[in-house]
mmCIF file of C-alpha atoms in Angstrom:
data_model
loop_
_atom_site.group_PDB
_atom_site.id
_atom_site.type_symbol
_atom_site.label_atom_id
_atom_site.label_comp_id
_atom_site.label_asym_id
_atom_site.label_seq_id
_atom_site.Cartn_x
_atom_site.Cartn_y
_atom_site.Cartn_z
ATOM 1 C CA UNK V 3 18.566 -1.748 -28.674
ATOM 2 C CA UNK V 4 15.312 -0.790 -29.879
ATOM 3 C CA UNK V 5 15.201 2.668 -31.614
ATOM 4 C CA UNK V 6 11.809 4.746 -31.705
ATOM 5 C CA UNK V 7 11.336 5.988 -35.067
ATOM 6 C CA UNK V 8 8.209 8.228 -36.523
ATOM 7 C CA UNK V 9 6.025 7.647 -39.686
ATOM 8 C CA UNK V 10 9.334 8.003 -42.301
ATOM 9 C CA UNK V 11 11.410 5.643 -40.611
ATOM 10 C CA UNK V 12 13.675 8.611 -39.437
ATOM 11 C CA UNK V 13 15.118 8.035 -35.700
ATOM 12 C CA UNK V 14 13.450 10.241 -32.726
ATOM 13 C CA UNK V 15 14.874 11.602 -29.994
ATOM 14 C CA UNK V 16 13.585 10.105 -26.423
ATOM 15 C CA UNK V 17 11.869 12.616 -24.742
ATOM 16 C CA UNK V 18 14.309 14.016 -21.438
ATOM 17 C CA UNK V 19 13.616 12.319 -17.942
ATOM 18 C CA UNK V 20 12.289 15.709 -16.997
ATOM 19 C CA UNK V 21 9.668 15.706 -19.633
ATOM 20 C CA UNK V 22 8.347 11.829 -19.155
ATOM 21 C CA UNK V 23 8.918 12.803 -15.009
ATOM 22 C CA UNK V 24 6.069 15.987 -15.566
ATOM 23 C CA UNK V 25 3.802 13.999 -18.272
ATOM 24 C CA UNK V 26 3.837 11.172 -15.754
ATOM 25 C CA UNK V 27 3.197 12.672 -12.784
ATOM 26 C CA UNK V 28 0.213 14.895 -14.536
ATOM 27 C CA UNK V 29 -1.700 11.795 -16.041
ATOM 28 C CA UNK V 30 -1.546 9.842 -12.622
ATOM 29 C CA UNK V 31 -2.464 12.775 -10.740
ATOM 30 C CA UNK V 32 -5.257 13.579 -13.010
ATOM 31 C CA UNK V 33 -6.416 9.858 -12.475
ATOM 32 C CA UNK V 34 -5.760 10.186 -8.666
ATOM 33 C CA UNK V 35 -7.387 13.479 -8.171
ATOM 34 C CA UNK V 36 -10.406 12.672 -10.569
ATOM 35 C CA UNK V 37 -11.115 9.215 -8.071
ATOM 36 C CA UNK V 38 -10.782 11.534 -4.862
ATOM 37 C CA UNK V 39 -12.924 13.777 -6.295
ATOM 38 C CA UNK V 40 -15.952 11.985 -7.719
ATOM 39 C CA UNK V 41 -15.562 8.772 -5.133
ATOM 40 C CA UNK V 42 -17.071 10.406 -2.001
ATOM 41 C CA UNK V 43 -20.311 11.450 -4.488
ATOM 42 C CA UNK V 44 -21.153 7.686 -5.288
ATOM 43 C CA UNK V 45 -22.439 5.618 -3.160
ATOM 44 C CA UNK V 46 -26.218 3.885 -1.842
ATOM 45 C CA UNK V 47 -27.619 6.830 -0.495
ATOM 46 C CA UNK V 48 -27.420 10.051 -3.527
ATOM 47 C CA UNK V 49 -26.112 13.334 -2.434
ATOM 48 C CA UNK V 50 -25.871 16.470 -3.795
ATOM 49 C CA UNK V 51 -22.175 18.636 -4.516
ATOM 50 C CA UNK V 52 -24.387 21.820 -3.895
ATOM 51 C CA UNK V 53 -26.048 20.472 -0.722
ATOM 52 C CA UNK V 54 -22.877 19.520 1.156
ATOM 53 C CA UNK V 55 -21.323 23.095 0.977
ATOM 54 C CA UNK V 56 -24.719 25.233 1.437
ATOM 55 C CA UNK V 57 -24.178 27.095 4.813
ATOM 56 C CA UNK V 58 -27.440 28.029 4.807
ATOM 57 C CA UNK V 59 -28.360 24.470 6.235
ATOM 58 C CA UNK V 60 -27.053 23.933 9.727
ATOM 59 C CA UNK V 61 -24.344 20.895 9.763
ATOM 60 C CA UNK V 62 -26.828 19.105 12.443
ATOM 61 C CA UNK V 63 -29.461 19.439 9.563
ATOM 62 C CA UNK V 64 -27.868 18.638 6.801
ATOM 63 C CA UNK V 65 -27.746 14.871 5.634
ATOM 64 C CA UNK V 66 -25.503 15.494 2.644
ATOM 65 C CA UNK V 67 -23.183 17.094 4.614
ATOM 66 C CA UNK V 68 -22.695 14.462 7.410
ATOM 67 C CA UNK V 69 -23.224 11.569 4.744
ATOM 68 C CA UNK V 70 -19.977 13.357 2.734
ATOM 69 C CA UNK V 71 -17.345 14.497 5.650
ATOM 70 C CA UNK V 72 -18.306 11.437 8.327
ATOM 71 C CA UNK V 73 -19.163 8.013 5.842
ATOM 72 C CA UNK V 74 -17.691 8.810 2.811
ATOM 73 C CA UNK V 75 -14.216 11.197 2.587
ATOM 74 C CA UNK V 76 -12.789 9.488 5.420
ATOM 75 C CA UNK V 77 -12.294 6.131 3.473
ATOM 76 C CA UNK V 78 -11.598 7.713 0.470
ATOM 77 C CA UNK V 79 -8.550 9.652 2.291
ATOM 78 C CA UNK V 80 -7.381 6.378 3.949
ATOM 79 C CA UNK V 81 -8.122 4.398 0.209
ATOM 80 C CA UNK V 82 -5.727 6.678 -1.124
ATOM 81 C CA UNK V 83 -2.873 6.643 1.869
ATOM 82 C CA UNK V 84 -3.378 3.182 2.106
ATOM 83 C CA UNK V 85 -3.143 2.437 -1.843
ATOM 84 C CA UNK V 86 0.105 4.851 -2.221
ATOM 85 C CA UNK V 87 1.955 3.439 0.837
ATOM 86 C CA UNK V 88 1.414 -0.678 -0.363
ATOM 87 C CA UNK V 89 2.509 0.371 -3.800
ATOM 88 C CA UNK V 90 5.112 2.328 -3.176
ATOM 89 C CA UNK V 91 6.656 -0.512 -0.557
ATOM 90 C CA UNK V 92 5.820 -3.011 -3.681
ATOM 91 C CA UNK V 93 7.807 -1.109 -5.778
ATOM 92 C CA UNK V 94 11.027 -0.993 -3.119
ATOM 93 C CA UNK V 95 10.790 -4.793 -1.959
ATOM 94 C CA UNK V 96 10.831 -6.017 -5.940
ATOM 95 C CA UNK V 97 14.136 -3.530 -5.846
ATOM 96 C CA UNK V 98 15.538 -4.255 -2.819
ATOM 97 C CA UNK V 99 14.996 -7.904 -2.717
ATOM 98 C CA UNK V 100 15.921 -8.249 -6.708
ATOM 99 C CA UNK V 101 13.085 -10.344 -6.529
ATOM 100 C CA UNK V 102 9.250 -9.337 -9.010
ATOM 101 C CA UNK V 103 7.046 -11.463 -6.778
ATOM 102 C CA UNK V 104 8.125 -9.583 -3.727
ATOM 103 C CA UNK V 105 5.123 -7.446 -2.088
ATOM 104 C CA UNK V 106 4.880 -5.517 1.099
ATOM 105 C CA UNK V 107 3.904 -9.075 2.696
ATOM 106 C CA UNK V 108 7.277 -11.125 1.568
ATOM 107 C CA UNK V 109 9.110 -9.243 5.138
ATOM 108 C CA UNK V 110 6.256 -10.760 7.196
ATOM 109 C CA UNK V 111 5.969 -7.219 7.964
ATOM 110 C CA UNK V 112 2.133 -7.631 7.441
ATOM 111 C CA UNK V 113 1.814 -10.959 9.295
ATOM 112 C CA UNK V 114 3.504 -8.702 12.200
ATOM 113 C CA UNK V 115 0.692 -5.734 12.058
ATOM 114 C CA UNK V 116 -2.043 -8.772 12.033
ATOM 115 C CA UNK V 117 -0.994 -10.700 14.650
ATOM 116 C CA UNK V 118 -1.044 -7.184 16.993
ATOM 117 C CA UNK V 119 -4.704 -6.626 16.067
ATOM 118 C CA UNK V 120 -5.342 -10.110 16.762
ATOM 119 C CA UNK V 121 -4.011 -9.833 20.356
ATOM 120 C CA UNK V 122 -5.326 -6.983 20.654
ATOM 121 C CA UNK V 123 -8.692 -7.852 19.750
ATOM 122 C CA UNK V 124 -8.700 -11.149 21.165
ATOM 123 C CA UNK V 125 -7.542 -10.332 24.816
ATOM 124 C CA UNK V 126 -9.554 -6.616 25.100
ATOM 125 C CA UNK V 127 -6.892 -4.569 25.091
ATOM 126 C CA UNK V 128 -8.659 -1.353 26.524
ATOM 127 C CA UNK V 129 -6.567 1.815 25.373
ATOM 128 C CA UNK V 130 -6.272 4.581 23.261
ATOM 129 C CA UNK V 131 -4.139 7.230 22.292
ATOM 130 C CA UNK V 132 -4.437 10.828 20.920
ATOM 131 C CA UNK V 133 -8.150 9.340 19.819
ATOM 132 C CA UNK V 134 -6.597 6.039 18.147
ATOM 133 C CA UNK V 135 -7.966 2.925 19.685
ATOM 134 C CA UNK V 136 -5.935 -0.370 20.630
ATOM 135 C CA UNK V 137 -6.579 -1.985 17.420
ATOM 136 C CA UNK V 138 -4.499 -0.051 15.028
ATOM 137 C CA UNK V 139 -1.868 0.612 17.841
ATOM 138 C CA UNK V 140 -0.963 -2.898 18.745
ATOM 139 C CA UNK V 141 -1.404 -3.829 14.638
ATOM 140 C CA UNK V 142 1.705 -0.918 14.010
ATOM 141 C CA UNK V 143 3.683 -2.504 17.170
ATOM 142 C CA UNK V 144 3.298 -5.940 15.319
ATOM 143 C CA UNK V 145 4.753 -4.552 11.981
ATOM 144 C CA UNK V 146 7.770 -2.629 13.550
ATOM 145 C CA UNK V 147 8.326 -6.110 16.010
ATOM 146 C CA UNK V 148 8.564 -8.103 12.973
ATOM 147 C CA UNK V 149 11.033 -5.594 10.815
ATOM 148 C CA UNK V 150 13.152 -5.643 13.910
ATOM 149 C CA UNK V 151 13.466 -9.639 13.908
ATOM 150 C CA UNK V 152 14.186 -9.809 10.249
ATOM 151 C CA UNK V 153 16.330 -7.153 10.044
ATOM 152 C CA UNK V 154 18.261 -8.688 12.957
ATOM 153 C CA UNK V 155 18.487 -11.865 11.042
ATOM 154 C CA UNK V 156 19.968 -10.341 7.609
ATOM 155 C CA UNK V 157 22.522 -8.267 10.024
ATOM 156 C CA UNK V 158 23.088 -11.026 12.256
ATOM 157 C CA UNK V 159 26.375 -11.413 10.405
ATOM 158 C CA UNK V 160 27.510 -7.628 10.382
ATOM 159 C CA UNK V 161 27.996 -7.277 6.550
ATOM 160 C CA UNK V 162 25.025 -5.144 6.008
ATOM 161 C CA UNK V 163 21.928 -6.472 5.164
ATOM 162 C CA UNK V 164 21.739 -9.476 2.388
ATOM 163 C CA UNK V 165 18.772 -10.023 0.090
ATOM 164 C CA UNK V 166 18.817 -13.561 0.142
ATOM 165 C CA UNK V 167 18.888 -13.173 3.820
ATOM 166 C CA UNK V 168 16.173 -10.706 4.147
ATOM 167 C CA UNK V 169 13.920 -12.693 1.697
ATOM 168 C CA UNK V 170 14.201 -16.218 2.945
ATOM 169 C CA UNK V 171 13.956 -15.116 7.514
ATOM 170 C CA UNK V 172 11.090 -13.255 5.594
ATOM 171 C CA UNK V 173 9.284 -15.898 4.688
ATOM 172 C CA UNK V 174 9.896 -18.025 7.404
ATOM 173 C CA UNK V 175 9.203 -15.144 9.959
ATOM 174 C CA UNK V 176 5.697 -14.653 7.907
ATOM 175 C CA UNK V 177 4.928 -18.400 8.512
ATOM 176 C CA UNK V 178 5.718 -18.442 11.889
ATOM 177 C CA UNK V 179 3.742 -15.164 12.571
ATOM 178 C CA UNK V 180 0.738 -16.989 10.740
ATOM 179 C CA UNK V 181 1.073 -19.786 13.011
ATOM 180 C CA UNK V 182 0.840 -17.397 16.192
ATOM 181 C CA UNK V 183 -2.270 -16.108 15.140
ATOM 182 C CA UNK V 184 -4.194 -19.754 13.821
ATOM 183 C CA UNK V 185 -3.253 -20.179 18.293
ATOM 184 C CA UNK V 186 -4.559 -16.402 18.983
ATOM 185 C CA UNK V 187 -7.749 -17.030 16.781
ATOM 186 C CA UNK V 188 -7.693 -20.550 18.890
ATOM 187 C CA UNK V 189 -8.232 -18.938 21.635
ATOM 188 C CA UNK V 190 -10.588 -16.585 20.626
ATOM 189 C CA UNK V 191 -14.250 -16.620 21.350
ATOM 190 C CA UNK V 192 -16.897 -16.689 18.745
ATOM 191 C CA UNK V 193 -17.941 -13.029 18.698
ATOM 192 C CA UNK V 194 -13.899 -12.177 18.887
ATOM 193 C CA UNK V 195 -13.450 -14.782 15.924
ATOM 194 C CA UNK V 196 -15.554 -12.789 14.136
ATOM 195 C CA UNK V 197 -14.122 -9.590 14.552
ATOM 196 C CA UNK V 198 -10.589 -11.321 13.463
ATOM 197 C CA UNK V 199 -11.769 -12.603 10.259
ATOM 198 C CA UNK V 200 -13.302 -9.521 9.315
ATOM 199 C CA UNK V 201 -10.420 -7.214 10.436
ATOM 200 C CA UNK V 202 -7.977 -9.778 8.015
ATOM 201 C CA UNK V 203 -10.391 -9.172 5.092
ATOM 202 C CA UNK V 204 -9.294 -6.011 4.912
ATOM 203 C CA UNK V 205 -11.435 -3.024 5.681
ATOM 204 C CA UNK V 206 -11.637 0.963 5.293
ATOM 205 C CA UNK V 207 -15.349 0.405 7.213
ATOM 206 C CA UNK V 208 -14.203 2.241 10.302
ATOM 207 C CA UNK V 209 -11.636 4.425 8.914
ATOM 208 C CA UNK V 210 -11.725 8.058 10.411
ATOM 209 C CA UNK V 211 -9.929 11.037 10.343
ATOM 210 C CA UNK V 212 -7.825 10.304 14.122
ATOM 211 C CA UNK V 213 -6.318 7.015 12.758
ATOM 212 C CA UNK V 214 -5.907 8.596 9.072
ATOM 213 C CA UNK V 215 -3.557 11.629 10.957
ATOM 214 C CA UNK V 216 -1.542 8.985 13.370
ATOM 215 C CA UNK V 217 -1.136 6.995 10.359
ATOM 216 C CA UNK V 218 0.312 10.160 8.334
ATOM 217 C CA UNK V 219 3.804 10.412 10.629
ATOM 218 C CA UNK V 220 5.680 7.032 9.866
ATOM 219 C CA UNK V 221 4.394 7.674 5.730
ATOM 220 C CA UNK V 222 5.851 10.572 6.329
ATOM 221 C CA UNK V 223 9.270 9.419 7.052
ATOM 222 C CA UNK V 224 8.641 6.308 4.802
ATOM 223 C CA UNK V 225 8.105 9.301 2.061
ATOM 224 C CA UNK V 226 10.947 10.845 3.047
ATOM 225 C CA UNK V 227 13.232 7.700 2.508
ATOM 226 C CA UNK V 228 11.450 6.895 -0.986
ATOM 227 C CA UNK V 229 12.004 10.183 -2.181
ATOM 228 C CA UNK V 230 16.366 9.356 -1.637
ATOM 229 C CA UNK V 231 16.137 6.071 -3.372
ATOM 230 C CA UNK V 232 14.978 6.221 -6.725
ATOM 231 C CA UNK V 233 18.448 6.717 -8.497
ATOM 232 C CA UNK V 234 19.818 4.024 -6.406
ATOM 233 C CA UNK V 235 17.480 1.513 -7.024
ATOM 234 C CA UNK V 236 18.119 1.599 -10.297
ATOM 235 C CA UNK V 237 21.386 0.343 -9.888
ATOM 236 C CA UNK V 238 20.144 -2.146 -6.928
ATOM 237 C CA UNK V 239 18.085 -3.779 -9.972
ATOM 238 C CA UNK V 240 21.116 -5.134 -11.721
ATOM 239 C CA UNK V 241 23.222 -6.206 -8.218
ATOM 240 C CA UNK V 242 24.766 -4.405 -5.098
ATOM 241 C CA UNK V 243 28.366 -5.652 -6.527
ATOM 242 C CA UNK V 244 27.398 -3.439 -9.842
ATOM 243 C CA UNK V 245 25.465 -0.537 -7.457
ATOM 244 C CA UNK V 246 28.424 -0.535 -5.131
ATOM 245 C CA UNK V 247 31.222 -0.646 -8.179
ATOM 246 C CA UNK V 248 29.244 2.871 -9.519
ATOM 247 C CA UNK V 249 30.192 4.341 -5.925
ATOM 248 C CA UNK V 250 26.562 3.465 -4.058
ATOM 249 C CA UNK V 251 26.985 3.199 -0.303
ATOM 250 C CA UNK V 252 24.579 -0.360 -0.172
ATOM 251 C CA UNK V 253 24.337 -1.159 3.555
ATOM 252 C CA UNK V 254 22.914 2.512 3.915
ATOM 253 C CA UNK V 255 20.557 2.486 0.846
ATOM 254 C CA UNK V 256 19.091 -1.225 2.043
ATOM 255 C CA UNK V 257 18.588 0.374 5.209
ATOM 256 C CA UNK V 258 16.577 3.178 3.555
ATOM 257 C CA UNK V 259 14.383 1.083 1.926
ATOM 258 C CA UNK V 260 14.199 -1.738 4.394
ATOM 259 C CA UNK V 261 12.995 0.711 6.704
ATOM 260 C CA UNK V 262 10.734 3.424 4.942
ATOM 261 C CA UNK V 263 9.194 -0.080 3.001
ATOM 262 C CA UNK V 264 8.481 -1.406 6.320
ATOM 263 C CA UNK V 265 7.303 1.476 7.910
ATOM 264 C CA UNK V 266 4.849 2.187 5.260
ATOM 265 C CA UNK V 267 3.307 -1.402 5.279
ATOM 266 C CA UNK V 268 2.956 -1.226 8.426
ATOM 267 C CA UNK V 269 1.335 2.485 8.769
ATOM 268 C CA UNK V 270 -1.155 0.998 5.651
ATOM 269 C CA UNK V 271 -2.147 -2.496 7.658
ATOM 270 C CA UNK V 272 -2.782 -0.369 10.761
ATOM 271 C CA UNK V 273 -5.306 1.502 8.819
ATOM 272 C CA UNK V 274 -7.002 -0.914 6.694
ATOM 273 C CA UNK V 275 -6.492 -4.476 7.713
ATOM 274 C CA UNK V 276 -4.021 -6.625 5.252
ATOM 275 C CA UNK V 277 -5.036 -5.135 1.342
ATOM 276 C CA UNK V 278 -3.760 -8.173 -0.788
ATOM 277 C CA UNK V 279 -2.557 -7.247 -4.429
ATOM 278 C CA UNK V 280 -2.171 -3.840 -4.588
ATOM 279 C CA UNK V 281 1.626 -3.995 -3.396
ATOM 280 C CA UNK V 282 2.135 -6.648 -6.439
ATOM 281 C CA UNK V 283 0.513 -5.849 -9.581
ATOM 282 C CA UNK V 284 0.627 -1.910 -9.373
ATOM 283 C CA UNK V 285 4.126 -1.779 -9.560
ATOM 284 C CA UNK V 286 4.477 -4.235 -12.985
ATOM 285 C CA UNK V 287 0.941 -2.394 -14.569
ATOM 286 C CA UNK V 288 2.776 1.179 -13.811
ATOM 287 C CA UNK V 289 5.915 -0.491 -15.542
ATOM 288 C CA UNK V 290 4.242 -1.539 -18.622
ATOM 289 C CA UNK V 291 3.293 1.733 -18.887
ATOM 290 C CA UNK V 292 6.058 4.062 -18.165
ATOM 291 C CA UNK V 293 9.275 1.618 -17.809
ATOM 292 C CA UNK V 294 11.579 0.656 -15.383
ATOM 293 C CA UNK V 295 13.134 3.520 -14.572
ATOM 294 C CA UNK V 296 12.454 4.498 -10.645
ATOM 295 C CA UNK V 297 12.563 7.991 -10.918
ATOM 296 C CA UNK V 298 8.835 7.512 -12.597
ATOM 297 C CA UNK V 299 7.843 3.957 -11.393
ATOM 298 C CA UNK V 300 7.666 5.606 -7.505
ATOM 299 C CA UNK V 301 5.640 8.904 -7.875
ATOM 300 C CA UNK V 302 3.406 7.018 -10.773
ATOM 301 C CA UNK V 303 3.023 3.545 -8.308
ATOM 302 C CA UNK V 304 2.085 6.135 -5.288
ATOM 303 C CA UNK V 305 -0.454 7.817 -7.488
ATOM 304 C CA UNK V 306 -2.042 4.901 -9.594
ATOM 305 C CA UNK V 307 -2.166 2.922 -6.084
ATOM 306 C CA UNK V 308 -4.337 5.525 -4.102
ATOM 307 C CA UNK V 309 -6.544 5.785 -7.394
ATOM 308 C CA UNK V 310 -6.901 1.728 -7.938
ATOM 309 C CA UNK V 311 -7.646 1.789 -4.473
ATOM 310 C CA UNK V 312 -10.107 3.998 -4.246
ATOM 311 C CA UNK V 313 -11.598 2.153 -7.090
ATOM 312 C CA UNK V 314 -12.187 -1.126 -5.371
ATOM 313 C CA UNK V 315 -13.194 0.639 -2.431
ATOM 314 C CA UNK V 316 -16.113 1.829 -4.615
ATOM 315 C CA UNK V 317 -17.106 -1.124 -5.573
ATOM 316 C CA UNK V 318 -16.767 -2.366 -2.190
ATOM 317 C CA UNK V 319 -19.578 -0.357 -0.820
ATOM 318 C CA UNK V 320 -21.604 -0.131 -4.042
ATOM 319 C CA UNK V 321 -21.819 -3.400 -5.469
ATOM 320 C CA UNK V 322 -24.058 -5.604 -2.794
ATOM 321 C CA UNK V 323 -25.353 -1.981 -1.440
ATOM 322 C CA UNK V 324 -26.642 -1.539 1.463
ATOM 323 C CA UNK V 325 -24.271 -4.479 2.252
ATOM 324 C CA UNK V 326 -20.561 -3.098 1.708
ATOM 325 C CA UNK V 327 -17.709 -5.822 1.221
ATOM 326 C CA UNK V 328 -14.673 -5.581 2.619
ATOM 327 C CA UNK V 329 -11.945 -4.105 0.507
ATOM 328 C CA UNK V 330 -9.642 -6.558 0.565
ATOM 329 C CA UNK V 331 -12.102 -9.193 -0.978
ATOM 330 C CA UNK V 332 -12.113 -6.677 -4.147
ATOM 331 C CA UNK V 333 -8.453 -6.569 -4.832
ATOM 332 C CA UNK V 334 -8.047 -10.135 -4.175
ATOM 333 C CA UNK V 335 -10.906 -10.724 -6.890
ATOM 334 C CA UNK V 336 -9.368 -7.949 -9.209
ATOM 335 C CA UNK V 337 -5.712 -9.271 -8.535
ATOM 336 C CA UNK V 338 -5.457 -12.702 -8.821
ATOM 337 C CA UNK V 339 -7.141 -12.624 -12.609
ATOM 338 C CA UNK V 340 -4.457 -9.418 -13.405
ATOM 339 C CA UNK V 341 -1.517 -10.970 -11.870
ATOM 340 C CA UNK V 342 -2.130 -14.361 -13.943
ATOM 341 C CA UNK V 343 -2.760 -11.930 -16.702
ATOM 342 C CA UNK V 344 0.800 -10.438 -16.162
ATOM 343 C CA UNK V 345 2.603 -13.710 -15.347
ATOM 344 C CA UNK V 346 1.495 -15.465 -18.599
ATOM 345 C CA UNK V 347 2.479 -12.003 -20.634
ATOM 346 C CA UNK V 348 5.752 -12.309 -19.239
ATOM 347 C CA UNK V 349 6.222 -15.535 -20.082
#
């Protein structure tokens, strides 16, 4: 066991959980609330801090104003849901499923939310609720259809959910869900073609505030389940056999994450089309710098995720301006060099 020592050799203490919990969660805030703060500002067109908040220019008048609140905070708001949710379900799949490659698309939860926006967009589904159109509706349906089919498979043998299970009906569930939607796209017209590819890039383009609040309730109970887990997964790491020798109820806590996992994913591709990488390499960057130890891997994954997102996001729309990329072409670029960067380091 490694023992941190200071200039003279002499042992030091490790500083409490409560003390690394509070200097964690004030850097990655810092880093989170500094992106949220100064991303909405950049962009092709300049604006002005002191010109979007003068009320002595009507709203209707005011080109900073609308620029700020309509183009710009709205994808900055869903950057940072979006990059939180996929991290944090990164973080609970690599747990759950014992497994560091997993990512919110091992489940073929994602290949779920995409092949509802394909349908959706493919045969003109015409609806909308609370403000929300089709789209992102039938993409959420997608995700929860395809958590109910591989849950049902892992359970199918009423012993509680299995990892092995869950990660292998995963996969094959994913590929089979890929397959449906090469046929959808098959079927598709050129114009709707279009609008497929683009929506699988993965894109905050059209993200507003209506979809950003209907996306808020299921991370809200996804929250809600990650914030009962951390301890536990801990002791998932090593094996249920060990978690459920030191008096952890297993079934229920792979239920938990299964489920809050899931739901986030699903909440996130709803929003923004299928992100690639973030779920992945956030959670191993956020351990090399804080550890393994859940209790800070979750809140620092859910903040360092909304601020890398927001990131490429920026670049998204800056880079080619006036032409803005789609987001998911920026964390694929970004990603794949990082996650070779973190494979070969591990090895």
């Amino acid at each position: 066991m490694r023992v941190r020592v200071d200039a003279l050799g002499a042992p030091r203490p490790r500083p409490s959980i409560r003390r690394r919990f509070a200097s964690t969660v004030v850097g990655f805030g810092a880093l989170a609330l500094t992106a949220t703060v100064l991303a909405p500002l950049v962009g092709s067109t300049r604006i002005h801090l002191s010109a979007v908040f003068d009320r002595s220019i009507p709203y209707a008048d005011n080109i900073d104003a609308q620029i700020f609140f309509v183009a710009r905070l709205p994808r900055v708001l869903a950057a940072a849901l979006v990059g939180s949710a996929l991290a944090l379900s990164g973080v609970v799949f690599q747990a759950l499923l014992r497994n560091p490659l997993a990512s919110p698309d091992t489940l073929g939860v994602s290949a779920g939310a995409s092949l509802g926006a394909m349908m959706a967009i493919t045969f003109n589904f015409d609806f909308s609720l609370l403000g929300i159109s089709a789209v992102p509706l039938a993409s959420f349906a997608g995700s929860f259809g395809a958590l109910l089919i591989v849950y049902g498979l892992s359970a199918a043998r009423r012993r509680g959910t299995s990892a092995i299970v869950l990660l292998l009906g995963g996969v094959t569930v994913q590929f089979l869900l890929s397959a449906v939607i090469a046929f959808v796209q098959y079927l598709a017209d050129f114009t709707q073609t279009f609008r497929n590819v683009r929506w699988l890039m993965g894109s905050l383009e059209v993200a507003s505030y209506a979809p950003i609040g209907a996306a808020l309730a299921p991370m809200a109970i996804a929250w809600a389940g990650f914030v009962t887990l951390p301890r536990v997964l801990d002791l998932m790491s090593v094996g249920s056999e060990s978690a459920a020798a030191r008096g952890v109820n297993v079934e229920r806590t792979e239920r938990v994450a299964l489920v809050s996992a899931s739901l986030a994913t699903g909440a996130a591709v709803s929003l923004a089309g299928p992100v690639s990488f973030v779920g992945i390499i956030v959670p191993h960057l956020v351990r090399l710098i804080v550890g393994a130890d859940h209790r800070l891997v979750l809140p620092a994954s859910a903040l360092f995720g909304g601020a890398f997102l927001i990131g490429c996001d920026l670049v998204a729309r800056t880079i080619m301006a006036p032409l803005e990329l789609p987001v998911g072409i920026v964390t694929a670029i970004i990603g794949g060099p990082v996650f070779l960067w973190l494979l070969f380091r591990r090895a």
